[in-house]
Tab-separated table of C-alpha atoms in Angstrom:
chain	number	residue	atom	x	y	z
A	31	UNK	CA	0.000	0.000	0.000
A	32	UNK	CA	1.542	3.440	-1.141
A	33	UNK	CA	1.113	6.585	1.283
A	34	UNK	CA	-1.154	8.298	-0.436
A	35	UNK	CA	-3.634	4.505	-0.305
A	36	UNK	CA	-2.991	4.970	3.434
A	37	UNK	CA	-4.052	8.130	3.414
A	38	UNK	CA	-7.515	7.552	1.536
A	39	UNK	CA	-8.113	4.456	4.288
A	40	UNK	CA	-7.271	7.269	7.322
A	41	UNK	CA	-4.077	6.665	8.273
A	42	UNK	CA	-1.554	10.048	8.615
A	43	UNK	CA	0.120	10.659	5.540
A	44	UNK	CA	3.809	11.014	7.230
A	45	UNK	CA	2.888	7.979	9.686
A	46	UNK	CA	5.686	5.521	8.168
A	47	UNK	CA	8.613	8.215	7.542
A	48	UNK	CA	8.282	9.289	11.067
A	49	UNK	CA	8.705	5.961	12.748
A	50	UNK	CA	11.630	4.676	10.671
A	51	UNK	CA	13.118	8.527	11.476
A	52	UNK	CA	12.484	7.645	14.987
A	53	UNK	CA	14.026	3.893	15.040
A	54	UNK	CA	17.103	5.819	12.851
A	55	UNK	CA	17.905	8.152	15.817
A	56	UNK	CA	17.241	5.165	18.304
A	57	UNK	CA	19.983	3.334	16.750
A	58	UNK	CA	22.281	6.175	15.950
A	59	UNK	CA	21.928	6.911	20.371
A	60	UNK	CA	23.073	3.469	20.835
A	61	UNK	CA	25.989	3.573	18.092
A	62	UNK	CA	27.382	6.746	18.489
A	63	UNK	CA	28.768	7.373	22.211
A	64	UNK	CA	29.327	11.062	23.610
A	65	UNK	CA	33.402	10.380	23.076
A	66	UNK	CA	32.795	9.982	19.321
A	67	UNK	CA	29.761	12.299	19.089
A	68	UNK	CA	31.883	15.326	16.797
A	69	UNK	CA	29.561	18.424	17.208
A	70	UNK	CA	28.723	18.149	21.324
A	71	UNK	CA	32.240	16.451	22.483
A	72	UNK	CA	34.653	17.505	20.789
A	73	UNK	CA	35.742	19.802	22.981
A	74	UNK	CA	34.640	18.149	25.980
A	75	UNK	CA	36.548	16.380	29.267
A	76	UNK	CA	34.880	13.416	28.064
A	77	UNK	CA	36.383	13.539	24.687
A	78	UNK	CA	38.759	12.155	22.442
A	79	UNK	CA	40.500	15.072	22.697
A	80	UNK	CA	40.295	15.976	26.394
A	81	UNK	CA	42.155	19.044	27.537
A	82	UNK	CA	44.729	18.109	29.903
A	83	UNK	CA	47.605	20.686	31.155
A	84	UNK	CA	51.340	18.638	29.955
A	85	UNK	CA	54.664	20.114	31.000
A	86	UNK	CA	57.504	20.429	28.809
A	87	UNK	CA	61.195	20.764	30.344
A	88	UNK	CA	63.460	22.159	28.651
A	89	UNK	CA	67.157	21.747	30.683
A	90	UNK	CA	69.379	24.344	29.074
A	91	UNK	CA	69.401	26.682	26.286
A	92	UNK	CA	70.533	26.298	22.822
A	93	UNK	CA	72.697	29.314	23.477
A	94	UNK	CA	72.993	32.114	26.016
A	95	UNK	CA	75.582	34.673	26.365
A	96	UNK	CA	76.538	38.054	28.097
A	97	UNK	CA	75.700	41.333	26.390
A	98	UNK	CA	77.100	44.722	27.140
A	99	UNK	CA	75.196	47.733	26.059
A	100	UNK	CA	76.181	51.379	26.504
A	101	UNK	CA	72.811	52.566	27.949
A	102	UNK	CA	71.391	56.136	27.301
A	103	UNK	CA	71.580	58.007	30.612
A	104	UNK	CA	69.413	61.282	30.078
A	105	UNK	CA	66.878	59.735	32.419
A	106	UNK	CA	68.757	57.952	34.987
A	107	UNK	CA	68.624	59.231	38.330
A	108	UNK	CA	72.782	59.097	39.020
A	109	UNK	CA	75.606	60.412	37.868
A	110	UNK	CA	78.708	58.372	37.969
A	111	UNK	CA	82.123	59.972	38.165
A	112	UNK	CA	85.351	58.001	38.641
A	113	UNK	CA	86.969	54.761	38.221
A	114	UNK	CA	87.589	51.415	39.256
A	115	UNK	CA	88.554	48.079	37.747
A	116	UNK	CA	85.328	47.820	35.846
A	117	UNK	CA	84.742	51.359	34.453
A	118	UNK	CA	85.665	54.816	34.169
A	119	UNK	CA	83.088	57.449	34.217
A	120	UNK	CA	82.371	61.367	34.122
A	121	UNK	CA	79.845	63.602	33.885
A	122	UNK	CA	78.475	66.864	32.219
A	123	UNK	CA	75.950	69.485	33.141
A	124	UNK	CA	74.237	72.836	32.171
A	125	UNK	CA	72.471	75.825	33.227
A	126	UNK	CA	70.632	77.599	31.067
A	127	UNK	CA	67.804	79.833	33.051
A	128	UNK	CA	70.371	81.637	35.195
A	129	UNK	CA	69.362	83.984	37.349
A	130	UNK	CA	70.260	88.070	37.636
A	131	UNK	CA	74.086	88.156	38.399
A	132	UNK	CA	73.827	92.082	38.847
A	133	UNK	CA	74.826	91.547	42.598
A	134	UNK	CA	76.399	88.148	42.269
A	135	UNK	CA	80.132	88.139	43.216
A	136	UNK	CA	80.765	84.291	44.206
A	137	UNK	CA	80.001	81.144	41.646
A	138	UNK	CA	79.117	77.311	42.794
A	139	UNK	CA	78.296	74.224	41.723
A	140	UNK	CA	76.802	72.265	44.427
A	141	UNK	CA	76.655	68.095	44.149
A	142	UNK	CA	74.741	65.622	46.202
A	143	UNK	CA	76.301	61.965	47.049
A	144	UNK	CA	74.271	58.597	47.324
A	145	UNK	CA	76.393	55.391	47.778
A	146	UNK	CA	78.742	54.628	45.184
A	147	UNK	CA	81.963	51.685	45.332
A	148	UNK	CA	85.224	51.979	46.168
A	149	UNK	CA	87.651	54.433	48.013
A	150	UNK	CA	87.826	58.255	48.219
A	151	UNK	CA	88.302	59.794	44.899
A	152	UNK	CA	89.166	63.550	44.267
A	153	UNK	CA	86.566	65.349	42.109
A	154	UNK	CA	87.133	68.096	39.550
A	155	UNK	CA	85.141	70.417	37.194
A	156	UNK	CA	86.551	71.924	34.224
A	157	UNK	CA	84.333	73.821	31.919
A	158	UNK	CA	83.346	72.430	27.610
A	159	UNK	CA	84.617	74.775	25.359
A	160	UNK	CA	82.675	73.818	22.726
A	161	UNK	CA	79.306	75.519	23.406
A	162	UNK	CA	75.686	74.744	23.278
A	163	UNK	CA	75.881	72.412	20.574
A	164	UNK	CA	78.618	70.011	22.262
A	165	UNK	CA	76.866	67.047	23.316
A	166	UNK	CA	73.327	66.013	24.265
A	167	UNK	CA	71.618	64.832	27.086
A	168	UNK	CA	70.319	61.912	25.081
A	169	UNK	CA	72.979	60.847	22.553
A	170	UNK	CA	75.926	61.439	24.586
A	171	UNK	CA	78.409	58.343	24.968
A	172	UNK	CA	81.945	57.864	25.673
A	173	UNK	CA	82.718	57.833	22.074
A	174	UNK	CA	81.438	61.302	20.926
A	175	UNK	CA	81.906	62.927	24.367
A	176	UNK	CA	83.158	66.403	24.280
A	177	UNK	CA	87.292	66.571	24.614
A	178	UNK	CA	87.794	70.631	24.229
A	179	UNK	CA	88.014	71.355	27.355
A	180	UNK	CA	89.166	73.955	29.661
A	181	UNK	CA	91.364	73.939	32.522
A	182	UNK	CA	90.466	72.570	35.986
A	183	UNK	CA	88.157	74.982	37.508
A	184	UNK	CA	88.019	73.673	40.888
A	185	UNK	CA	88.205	70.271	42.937
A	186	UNK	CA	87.245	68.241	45.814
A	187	UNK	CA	89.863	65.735	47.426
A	188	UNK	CA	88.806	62.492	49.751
A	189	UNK	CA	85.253	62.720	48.163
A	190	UNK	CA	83.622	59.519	49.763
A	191	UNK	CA	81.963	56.948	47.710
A	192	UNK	CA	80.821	53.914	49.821
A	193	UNK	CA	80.422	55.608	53.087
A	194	UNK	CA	77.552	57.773	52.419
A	195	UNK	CA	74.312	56.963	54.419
A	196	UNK	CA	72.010	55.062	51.344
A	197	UNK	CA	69.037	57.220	53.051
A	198	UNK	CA	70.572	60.652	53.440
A	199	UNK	CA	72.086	62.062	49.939
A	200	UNK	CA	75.516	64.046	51.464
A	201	UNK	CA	76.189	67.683	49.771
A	202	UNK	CA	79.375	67.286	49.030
A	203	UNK	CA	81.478	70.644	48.660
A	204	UNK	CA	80.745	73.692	46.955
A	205	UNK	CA	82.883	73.138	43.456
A	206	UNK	CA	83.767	77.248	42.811
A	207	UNK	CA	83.213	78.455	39.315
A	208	UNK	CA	84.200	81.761	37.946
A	209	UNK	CA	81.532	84.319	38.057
A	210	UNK	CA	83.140	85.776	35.023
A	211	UNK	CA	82.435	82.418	33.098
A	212	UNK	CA	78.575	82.369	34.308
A	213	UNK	CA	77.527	86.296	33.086
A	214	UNK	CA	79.462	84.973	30.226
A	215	UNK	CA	76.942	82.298	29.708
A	216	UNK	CA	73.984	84.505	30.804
A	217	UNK	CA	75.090	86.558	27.952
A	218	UNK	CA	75.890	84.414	25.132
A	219	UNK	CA	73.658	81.483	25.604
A	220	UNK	CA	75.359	79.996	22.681
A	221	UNK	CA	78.953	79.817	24.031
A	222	UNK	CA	77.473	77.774	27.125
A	223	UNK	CA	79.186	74.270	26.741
A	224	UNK	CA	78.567	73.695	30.681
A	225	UNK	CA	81.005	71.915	32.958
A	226	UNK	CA	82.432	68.387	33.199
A	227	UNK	CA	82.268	66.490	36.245
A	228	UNK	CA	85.375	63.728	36.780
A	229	UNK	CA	87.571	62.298	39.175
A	230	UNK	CA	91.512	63.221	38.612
A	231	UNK	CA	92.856	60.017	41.222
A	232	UNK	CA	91.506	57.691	43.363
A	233	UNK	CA	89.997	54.111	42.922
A	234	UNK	CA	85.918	54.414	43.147
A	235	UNK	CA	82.969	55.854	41.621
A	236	UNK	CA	81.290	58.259	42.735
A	237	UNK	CA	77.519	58.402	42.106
A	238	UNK	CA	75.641	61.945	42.137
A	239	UNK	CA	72.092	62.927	42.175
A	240	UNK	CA	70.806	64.030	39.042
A	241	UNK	CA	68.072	66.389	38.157
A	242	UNK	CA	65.929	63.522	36.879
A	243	UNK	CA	65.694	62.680	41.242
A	244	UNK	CA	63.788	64.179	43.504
A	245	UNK	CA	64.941	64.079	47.164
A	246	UNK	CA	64.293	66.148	49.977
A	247	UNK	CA	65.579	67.389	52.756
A	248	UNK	CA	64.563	66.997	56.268
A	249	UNK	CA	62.109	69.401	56.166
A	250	UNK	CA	60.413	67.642	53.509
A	251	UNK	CA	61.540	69.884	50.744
A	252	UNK	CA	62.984	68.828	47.374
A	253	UNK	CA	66.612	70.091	46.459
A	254	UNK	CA	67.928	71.068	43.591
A	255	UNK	CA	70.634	68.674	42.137
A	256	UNK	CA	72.661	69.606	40.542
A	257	UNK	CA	72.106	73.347	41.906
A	258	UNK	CA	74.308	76.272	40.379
A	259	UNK	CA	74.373	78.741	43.348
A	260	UNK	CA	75.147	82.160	42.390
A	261	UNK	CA	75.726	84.050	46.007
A	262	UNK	CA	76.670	87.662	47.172
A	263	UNK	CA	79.841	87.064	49.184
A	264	UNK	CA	81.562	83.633	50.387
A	265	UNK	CA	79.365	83.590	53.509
A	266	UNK	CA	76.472	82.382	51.063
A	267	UNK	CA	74.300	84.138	53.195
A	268	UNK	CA	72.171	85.377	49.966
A	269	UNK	CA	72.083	83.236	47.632
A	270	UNK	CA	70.099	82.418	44.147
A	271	UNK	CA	70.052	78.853	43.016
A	272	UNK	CA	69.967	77.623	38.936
A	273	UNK	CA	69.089	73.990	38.031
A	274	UNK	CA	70.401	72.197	35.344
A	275	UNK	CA	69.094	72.184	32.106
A	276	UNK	CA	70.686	69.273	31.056
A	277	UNK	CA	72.504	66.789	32.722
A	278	UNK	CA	74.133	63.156	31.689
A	279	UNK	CA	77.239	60.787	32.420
A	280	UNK	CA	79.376	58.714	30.013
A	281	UNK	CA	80.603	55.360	30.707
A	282	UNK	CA	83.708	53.183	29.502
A	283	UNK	CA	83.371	49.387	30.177
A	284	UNK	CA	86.899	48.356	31.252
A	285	UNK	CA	85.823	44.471	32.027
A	286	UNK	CA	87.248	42.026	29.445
A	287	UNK	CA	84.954	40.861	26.920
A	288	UNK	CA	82.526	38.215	27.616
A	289	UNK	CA	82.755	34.654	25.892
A	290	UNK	CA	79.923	32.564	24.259
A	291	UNK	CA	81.298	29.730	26.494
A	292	UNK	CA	81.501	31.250	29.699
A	293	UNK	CA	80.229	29.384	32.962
A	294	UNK	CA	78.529	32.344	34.552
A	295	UNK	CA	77.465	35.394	33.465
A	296	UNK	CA	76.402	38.973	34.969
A	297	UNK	CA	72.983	41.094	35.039
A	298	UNK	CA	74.945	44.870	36.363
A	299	UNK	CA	74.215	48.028	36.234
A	300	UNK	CA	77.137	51.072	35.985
A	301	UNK	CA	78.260	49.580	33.401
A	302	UNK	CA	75.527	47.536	32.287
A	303	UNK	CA	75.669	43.969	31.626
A	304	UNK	CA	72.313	42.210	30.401
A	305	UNK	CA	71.756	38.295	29.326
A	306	UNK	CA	70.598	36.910	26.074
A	307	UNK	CA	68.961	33.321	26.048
A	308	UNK	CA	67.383	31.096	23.206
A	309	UNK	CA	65.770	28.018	24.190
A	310	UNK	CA	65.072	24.971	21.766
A	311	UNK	CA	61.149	24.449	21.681
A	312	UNK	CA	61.190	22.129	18.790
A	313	UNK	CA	59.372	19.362	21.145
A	314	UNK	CA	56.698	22.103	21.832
A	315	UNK	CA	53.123	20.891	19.949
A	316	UNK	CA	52.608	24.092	17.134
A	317	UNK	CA	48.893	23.927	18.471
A	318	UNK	CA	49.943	24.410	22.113
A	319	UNK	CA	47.883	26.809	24.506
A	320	UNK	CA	50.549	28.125	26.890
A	321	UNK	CA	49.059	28.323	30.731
A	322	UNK	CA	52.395	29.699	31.567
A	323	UNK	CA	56.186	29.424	31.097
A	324	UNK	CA	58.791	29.501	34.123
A	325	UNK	CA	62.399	30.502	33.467
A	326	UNK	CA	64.770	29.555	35.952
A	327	UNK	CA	67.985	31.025	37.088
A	328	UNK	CA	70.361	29.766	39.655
A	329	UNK	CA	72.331	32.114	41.872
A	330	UNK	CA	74.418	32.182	44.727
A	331	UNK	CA	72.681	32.832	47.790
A	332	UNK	CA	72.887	36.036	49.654
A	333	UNK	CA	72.524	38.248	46.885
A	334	UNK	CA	68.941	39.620	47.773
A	335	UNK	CA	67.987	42.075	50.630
A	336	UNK	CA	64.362	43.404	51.940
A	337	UNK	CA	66.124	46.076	52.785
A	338	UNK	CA	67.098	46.489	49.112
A	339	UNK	CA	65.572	44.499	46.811
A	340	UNK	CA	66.754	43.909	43.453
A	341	UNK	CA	64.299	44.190	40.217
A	342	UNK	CA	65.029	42.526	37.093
A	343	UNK	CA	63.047	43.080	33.831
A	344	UNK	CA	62.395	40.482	30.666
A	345	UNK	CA	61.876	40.856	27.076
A	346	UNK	CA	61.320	39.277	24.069
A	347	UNK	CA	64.203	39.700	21.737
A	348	UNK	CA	63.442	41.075	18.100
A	349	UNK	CA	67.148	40.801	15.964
A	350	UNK	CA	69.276	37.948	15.147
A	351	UNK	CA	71.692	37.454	17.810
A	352	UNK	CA	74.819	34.420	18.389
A	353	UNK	CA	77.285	33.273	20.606
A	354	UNK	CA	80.022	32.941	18.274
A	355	UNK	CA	79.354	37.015	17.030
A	356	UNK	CA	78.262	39.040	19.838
A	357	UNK	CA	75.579	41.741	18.629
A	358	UNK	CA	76.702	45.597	19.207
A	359	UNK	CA	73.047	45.801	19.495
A	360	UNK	CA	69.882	43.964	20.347
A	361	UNK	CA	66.247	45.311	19.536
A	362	UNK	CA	63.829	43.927	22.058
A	363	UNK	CA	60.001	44.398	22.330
A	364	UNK	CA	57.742	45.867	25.094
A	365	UNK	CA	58.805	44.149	28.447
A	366	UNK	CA	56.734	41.343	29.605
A	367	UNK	CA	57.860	40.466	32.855
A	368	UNK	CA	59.725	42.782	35.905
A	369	UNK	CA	60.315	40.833	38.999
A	370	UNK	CA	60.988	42.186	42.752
A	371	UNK	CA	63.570	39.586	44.190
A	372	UNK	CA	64.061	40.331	48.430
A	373	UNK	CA	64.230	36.595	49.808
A	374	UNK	CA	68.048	36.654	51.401
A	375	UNK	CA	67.961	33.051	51.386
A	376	UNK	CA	67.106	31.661	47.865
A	377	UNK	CA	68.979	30.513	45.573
A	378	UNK	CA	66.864	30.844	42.419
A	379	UNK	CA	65.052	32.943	40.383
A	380	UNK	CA	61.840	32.553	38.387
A	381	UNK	CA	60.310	35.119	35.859
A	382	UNK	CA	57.565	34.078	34.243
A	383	UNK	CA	58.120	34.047	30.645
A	384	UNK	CA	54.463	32.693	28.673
A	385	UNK	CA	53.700	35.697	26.896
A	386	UNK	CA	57.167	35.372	24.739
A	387	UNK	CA	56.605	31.502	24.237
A	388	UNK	CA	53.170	31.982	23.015
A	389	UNK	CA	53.995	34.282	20.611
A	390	UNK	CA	56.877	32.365	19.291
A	391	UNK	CA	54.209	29.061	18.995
A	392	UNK	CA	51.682	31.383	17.180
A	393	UNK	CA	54.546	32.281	14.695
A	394	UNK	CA	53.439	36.211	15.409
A	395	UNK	CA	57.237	36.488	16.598
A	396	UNK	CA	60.229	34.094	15.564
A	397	UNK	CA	62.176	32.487	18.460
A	398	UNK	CA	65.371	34.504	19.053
A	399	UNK	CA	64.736	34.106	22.616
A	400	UNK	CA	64.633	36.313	25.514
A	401	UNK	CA	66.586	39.130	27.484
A	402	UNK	CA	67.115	39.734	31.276
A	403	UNK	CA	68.594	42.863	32.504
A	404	UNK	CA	68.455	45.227	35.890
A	405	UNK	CA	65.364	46.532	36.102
A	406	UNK	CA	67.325	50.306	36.276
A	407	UNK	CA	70.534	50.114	34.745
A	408	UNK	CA	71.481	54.020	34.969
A	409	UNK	CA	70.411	54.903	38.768
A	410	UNK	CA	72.003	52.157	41.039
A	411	UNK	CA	75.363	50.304	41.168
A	412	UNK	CA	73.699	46.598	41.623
A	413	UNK	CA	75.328	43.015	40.326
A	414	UNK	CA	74.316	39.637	39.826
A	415	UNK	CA	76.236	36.246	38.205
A	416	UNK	CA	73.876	33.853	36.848
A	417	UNK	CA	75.230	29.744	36.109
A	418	UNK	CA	74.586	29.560	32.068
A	419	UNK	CA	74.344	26.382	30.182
A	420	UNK	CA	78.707	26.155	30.375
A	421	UNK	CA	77.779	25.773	34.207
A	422	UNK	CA	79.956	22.311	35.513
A	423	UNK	CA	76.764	21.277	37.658
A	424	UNK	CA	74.070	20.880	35.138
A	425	UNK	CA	71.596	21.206	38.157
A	426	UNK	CA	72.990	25.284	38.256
A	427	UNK	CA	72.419	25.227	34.705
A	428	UNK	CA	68.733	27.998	33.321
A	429	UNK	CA	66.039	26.411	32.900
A	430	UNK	CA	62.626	26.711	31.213
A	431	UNK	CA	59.369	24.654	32.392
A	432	UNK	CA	56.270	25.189	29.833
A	433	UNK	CA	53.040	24.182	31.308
A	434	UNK	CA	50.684	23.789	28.195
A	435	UNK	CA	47.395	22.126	26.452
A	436	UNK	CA	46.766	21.165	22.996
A	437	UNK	CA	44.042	23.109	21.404
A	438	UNK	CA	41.580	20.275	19.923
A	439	UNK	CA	40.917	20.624	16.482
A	440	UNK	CA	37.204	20.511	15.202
A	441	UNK	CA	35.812	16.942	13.465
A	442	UNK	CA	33.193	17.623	11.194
């Protein structure tokens, strides 16, 4: 009997369709399990694919190395002077608003001291001949630092370094400058090369405010450093104070040069030393999810203090880089990690690195690894040594731990 018969005796029309529809789904239920369902488990803890976290180790790096950058120092909150064994450094200021010098008979400049290294140096101050245009705040280095320069103006024997309270910034001496030589600059703005700060003997460094600080005195008011004080006799009982306009220090590294192959290697500031690592991720699935990426570091204990706590900072590095050629440069992106370390007793340190290994899964950056440095380079005199992958104990040696999922892939 067709359908349409059935329908003329008064049965439904869709009566036989719907009941073999409804045996179909019956036995597709009893064939077809939620783990092999593809539209409603695919993604699901019960599924073929369940999402479960896996850990990759990876022990070492592929390579890692020591990198020595000469920093920009227009923002830094020091100025170093002096040397020791592992640089030499001076610096140079200006004024440029100075005040009326109709009454003025007596030039200064005035300096303020935080903690530096070493012994007592002597400090001097000799004025740049080559005016206005002879160096800038932001591209001045050791290499293109002004060298006309006049004879020693004044100076400041046993100027302490390490014995300054690390609370209390100490005025060091009044350095005299000619009054002649500021009306001078008052007049011709353009002949105004300002003054270079250095030390002519001792073995130290001497660190300086710097007009991009702000300290106060006990009163709670903030100082001016580095403070040209233009006064009416030698009492200094009237006086009118300039700040700096400008203000910067130059640094030559005098440490050897690091080796690709070198057991340890240093995160310093003054002068800076950062560290370059590449890890091989090769075993890492290209569909992982990263939950988060620990990098290791081993260090010897001691070198942390609540009292002073030491801040490192990690990026993702953007240019080609090798141990056998050390870079002159490295570009790095926007930082990704900065890490407060204050525990006197460990002996490791962790930054959490997940951001950079995602990206390098996602292809959106290629691998050239990562970069750890001090967290301020150009305000503090702070070192670390770090075991690399030369380390003798491979238990000393970085490390990275990836904590991951595989994305499932739809089934249709």
């Amino acid at each position: 009997m067709t359908i349409r018969e059935r329908s003329r005796a008064g049965s439904p029309v869709w009566e036989l369709p719907w009941t073999a529809l409804a045996l179909f789904i019956m036995g597709l239920a009893a064939g077809c399990s939620e783990d092999d369902n593809p539209l409603a488990f695919d993604r699901g803890p019960r599924g073929p694919y369940s999402i479960r976290p896996e850990t990759l180790a990876v022990a070492a790096p592929a390579a890692d190395l020591e990198y020595r950058p000469e920093v920009s120092t227009a923002v830094g909150q020091s100025l170093f002077v002096g040397r020791d064994s592992l640089a030499e450094a001076s610096a140079f200021v200006r004024f440029e608003s100075i005040p009326d010098t109709t009454t003025i008979r007596r030039a200064y400049l005035r300096l303020f001291l935080k903690p530096g290294r070493g012994d007592p140096i002597t400090v001097a101050v000799q004025e740049v001949l080559g005016g206005k245009g002879s160096w800038n705040a932001v591209g001045i280095r050791w290499a293109n630092a002004p060298t006309n320069l006049g004879e020693v103006l004044d100076r400041v024997e046993d100027c302490p370094t390490e014995t300054v309270d690390p609370d209390t910034p100490f005025q060091l001496s009044d350095l005299e400058i000619p009054i002649a030589l500021v009306r001078r600059w008052a007049a011709l703005p353009d002949s105004n090369g300002g003054l270079r700060i250095f030390s002519e003997e001792g073995d130290g460094i001497a660190r300086f405010v710097s007009s991009n600080d702000a300290i106060t005195n006990t009163s709670g008011a903030r100082i001016v450093a580095p403070a040209l004080i233009l006064a009416t006799d030698s009492t200094l009982a009237q006086v009118r104070i300039g700040s700096a306009a400008a203000d910067a220090f130059v640094m030559r590294d005098l440490r050897a040069p690091p080796g690709g192959s070198d057991p340890t290697a240093a995160l310093q500031s003054a002068p800076a030393a950062r560290v370059l690592m590449r890890f091989d991720l090769a075993d890492l699935p290209p569909e992982a999810s990263i939950i988060r990426a620990t990098l290791g570091l081993r260090v010897p204990t001691g070198q942390f203090s609540a009292e002073d706590p030491l801040i490192l900072s990690v990026y993702e590095i953007e240019s080609d880089w090798s141990e056998a050629a050390p870079p002159e440069s490295v570009t790095v992106g926007s930082r990704i990690e900065v890490e407060e370390l204050d525990d006197e007793a460990s002996d490791t340190v962790e930054l959490e690195v997940g951001v950079a290994v995602q990206s390098w899964v996602d292809r959106s950056l290629e691998n050239r690894g990562i970069l750890v440095r001090m967290g301020d380079e150009i305000s503090v005199m702070r070192s670390l040594e770090l075991s690399m992958r030369e380390a003798p104990d491979s238990s000393d040696r970085p490390t990275l731990r990836i904590v991951f999922v595989r994305t499932p892939g739809y089934r249709w």
